[in-house]
Structures are given as structure tokens and as C-alpha cells.
CSV table of C-alpha atoms in Angstrom, one decimal:
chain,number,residue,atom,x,y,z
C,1,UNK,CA,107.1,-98.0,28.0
C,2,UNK,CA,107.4,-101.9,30.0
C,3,UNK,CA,105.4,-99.8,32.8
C,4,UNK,CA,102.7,-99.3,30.5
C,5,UNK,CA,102.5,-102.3,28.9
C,6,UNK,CA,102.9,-104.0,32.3
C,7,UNK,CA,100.1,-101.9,33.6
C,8,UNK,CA,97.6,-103.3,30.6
C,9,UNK,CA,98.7,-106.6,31.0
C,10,UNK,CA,97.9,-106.4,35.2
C,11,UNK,CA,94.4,-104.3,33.9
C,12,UNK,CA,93.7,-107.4,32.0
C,13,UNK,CA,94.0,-109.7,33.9
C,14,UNK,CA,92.1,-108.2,36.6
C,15,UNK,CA,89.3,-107.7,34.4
C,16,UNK,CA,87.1,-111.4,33.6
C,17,UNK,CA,86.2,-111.4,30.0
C,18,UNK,CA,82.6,-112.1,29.6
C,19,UNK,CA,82.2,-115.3,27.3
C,20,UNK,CA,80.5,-114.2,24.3
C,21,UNK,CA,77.4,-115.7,23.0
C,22,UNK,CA,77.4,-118.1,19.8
C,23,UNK,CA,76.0,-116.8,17.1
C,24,UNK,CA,72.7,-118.6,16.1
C,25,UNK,CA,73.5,-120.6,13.2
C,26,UNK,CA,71.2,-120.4,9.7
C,27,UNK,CA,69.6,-123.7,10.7
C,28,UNK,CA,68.4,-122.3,14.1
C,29,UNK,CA,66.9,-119.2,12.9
C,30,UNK,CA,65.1,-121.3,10.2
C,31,UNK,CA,64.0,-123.8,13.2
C,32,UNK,CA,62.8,-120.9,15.2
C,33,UNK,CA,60.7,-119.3,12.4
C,34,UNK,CA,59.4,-122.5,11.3
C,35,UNK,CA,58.1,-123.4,15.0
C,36,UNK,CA,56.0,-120.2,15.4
C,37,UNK,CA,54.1,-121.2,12.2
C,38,UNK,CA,51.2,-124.3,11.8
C,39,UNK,CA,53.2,-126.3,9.2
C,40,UNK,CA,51.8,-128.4,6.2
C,41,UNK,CA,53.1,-131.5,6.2
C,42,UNK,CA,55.8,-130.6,3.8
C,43,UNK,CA,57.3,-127.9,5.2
C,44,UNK,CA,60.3,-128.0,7.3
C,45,UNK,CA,64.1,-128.3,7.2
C,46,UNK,CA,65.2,-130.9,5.0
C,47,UNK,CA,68.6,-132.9,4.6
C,48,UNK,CA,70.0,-134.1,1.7
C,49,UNK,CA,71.8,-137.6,2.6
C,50,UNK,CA,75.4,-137.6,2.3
C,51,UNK,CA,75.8,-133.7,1.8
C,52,UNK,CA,75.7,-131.4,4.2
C,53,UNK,CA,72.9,-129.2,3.1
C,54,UNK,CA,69.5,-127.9,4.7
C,55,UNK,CA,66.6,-127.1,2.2
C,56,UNK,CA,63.7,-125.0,3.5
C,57,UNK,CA,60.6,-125.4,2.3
C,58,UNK,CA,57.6,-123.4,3.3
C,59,UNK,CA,54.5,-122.1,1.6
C,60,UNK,CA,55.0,-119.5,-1.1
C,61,UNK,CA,50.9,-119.0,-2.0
C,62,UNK,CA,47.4,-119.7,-0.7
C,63,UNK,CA,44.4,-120.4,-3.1
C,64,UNK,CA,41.1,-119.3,-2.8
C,65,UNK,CA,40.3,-121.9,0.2
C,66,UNK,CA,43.3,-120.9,1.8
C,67,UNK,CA,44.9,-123.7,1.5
C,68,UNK,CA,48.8,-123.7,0.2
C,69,UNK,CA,49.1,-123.6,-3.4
C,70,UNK,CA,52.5,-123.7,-3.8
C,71,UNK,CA,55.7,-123.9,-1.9
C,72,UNK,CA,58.8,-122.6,-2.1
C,73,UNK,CA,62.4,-124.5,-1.8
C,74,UNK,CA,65.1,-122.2,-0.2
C,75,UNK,CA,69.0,-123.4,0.8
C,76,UNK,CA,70.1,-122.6,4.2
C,77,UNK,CA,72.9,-124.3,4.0
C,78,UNK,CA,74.8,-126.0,1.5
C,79,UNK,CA,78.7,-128.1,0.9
C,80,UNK,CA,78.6,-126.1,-2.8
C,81,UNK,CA,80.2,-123.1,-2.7
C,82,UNK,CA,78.6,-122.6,-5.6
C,83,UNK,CA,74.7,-122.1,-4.5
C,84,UNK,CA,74.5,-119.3,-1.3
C,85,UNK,CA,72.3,-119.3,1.7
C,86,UNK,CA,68.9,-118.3,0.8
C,87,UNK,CA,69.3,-119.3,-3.0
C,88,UNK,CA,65.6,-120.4,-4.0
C,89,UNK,CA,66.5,-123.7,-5.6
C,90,UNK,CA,62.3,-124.7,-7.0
C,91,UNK,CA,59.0,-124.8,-6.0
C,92,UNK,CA,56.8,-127.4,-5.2
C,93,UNK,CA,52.8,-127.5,-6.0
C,94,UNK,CA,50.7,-130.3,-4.6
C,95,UNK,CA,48.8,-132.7,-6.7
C,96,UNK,CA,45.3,-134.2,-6.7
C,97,UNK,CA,47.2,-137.2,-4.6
C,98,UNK,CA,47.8,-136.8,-0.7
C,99,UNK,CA,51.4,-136.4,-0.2
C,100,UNK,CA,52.1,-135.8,-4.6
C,101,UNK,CA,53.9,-132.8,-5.2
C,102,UNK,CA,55.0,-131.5,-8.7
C,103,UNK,CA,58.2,-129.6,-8.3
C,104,UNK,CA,60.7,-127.6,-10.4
C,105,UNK,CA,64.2,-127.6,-9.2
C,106,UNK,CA,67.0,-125.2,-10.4
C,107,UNK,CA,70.5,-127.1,-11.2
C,108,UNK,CA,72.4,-124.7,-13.3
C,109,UNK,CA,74.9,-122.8,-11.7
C,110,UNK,CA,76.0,-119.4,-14.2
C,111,UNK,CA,79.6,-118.3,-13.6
C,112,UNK,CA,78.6,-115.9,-11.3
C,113,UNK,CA,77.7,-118.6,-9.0
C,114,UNK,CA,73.7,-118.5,-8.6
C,115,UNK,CA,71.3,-121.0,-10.1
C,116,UNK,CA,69.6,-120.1,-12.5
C,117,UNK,CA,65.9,-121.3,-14.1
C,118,UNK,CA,67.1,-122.3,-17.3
C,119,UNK,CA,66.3,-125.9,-17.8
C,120,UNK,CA,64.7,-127.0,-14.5
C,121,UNK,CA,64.6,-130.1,-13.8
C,122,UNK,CA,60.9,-131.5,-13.4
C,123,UNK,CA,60.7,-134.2,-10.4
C,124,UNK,CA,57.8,-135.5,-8.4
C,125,UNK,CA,58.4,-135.2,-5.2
C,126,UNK,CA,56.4,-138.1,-2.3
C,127,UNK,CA,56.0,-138.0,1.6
C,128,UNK,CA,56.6,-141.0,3.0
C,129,UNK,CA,53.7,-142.7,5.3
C,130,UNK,CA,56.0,-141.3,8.4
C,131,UNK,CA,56.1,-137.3,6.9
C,132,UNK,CA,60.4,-137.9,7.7
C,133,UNK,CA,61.6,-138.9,3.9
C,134,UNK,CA,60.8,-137.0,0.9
C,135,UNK,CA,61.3,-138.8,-2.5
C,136,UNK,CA,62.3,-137.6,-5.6
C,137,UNK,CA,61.4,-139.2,-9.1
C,138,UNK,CA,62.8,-137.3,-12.5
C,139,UNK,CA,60.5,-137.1,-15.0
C,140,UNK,CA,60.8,-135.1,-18.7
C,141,UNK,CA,61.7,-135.3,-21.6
C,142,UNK,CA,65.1,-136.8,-22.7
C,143,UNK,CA,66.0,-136.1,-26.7
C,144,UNK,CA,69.1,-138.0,-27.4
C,145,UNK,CA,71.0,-137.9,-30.8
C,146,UNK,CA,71.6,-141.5,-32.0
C,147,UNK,CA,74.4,-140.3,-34.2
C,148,UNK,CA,74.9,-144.3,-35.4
C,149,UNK,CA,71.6,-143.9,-37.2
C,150,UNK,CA,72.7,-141.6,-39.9
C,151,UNK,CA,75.7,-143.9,-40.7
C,152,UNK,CA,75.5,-146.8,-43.7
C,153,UNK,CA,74.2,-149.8,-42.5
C,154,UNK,CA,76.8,-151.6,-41.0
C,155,UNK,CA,76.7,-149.7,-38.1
C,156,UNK,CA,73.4,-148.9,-37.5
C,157,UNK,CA,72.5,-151.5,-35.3
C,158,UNK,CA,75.3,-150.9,-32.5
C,159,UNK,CA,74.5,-151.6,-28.9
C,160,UNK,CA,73.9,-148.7,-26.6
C,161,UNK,CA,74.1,-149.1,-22.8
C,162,UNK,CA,72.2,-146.8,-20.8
C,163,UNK,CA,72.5,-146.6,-16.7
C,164,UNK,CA,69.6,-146.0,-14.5
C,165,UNK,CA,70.0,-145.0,-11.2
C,166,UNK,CA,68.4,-147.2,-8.2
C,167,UNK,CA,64.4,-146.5,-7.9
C,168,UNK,CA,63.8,-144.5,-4.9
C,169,UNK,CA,67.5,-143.3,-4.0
C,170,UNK,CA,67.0,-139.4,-4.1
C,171,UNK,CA,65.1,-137.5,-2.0
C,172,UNK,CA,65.3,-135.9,1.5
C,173,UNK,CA,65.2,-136.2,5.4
C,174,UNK,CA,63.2,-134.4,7.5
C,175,UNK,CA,65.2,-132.8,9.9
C,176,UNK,CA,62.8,-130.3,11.6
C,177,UNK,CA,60.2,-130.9,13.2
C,178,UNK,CA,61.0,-134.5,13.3
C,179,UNK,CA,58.7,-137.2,13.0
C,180,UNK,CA,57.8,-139.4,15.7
C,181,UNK,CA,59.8,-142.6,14.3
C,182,UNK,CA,64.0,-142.5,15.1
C,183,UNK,CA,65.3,-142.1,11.3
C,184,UNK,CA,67.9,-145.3,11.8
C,185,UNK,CA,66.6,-148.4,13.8
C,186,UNK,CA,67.4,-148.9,17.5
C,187,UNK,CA,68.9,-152.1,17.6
C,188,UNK,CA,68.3,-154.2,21.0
């Protein structure tokens, strides 16, 4: 039996292993596809800052003039567990304005951990000057109960504090193909 085992550990060593190839990651398939295609401004792999997830976005439909009508958004890779590679998160359809897009973006997560199109949320999504930030802007409705009201009235003129977030804080970086500026600033 130590013969035999001696002999595959001498047969082993003899032979050179050949180092195996990395697999190509999500993001480089998604690069690779996305540079065989003429891309709208739009589309591309996209960041979220401070999260370490890719958004695709390419065209989902042409209109008559052939132009895109509508594009989809698509994770390829994403720090929730929760939402899978490939999970079509919204859409985006451009506006009248150069740049405008009016999206729908899927938050809800069911237990079986996909997002589902239940209450989207509606955002307006801008390209920068550049084509390397994307910004998002919420806009809806809100209903809010003021619960206060129906009280006597004592109470009915309470203070209520609401918090907005900074203008211009969400959105996305362009990650591929990237834009001709450097997305921080060389310092000299």
C-alpha cells in the first residue's frame, strides 16, 4: 500500500499541473458584449457609489425611426444577497430633453428573494455633460396620514419634522466604457 501511494505521489510530482484559466467574471462578459454593440449614450455598466454593485443598462426596444425607445436596467452584480445576477431592476425611457430619462425602478424584495414590480419607484434619471454620472431624482406621490389632525384641538397644531436627503446625491458611475475625464481629480 506505501508503494502505491509512494508511486502517485512520485507520478505527481513528475507531472506539471497546467494553471487553470480564471473564470471570466459577470462584469467581463457584460464588458465584452457591450463593446461589440454601438452604444447610446446611456448604456453601459454602471456603479452605485459606496456598494459594490454593477447595473447594466442596454436598449430593450426600437421605435419606428429606430431609435431606442426604451431601456432596460439589469444587476450583474450586487452586495444584496437579496437581488441575483441578471434581476431586471427598471426601465428607463428617454424624454423630450437630451440626456432626460423617465425610469421605473423595482425596490421590493418578496421573501423569496426577487424584486418585484409592486410599487416602483418613479425617478428621473440625468447624464451628466461628461456621459460618466447618472443622477437620480424621486418623484411621486407621497400620501401621509397626519394622524394629529383628527385629534381635539389642542393638538392639532403639533410640529412635524421631515428630512430630505441632499439634492443630487443618488445616482450612478459609469464604469464601462469610460468617459474621457478621470472620475476623481489628479492632484499635481
Amino acid at each position: 500500500m506505501r508503494e502505491a501511494l509512494a508511486a502517485l505521489a512520485l507520478l505527481g510530482a513528475t507531472v506539471t499541473a497546467v494553471a487553470a484559466e480564471p473564470l471570466p467574471s459577470a462584469s467581463d462578459e457584460a464588458t465584452a458584449r457591450l463593446a461589440a454593440l454601438p452604444l447610446h449614450p446611456i448604456e453601459g455598466l454602471w456603479s452605485i457609489p459606496g456598494h459594490d454593485t454593477v447595473i447594466e443598462i442596454v436598449r430593450d426596444s426600437l421605435n419606428a425611426a429606430g431609435e431606442p425607445a426604451r431601456f432596460s436596467l439589469s444587476v450583474i452584480t450586487a452586495d444584496d444577497l437579496a437581488v441575483t445576477a441578471g434581476t431586471v431592476v427598471g426601465s428607463a425611457i428617454p424624454t423630450a430633453t437630451y440626456g432626460v430619462y423617465d425610469s421605473t425602478i423595482f425596490t421590493d424584495v418578496l421573501p423569496g428573494r426577487h424584486l418585484t414590480p409592486s410599487q416602483p419607484r418613479r425617478v428621473t434619471l440625468t447624464l451628466a455633460d461628461d456621459d460618466s454620472r447618472l443622477m437620480a431624482k424621486s418623484y411621486g406621490r407621497n400620501v401621509a396620514l397626519r394622524w394629529w389632525r383628527l385629534l381635539p384641538y389642542t393638538l392639532r397644531w403639533a410640529l412635524s419634522v421631515t428630512e430630505d436627503k441632499a439634492p443630487d446625491t443618488e445616482g450612478l458611475v459609469r464604469i464601462f466604457p469610460e468617459s474621457s475625464l478621470p472620475q476623481n481629480p489628479v492632484y499635481l
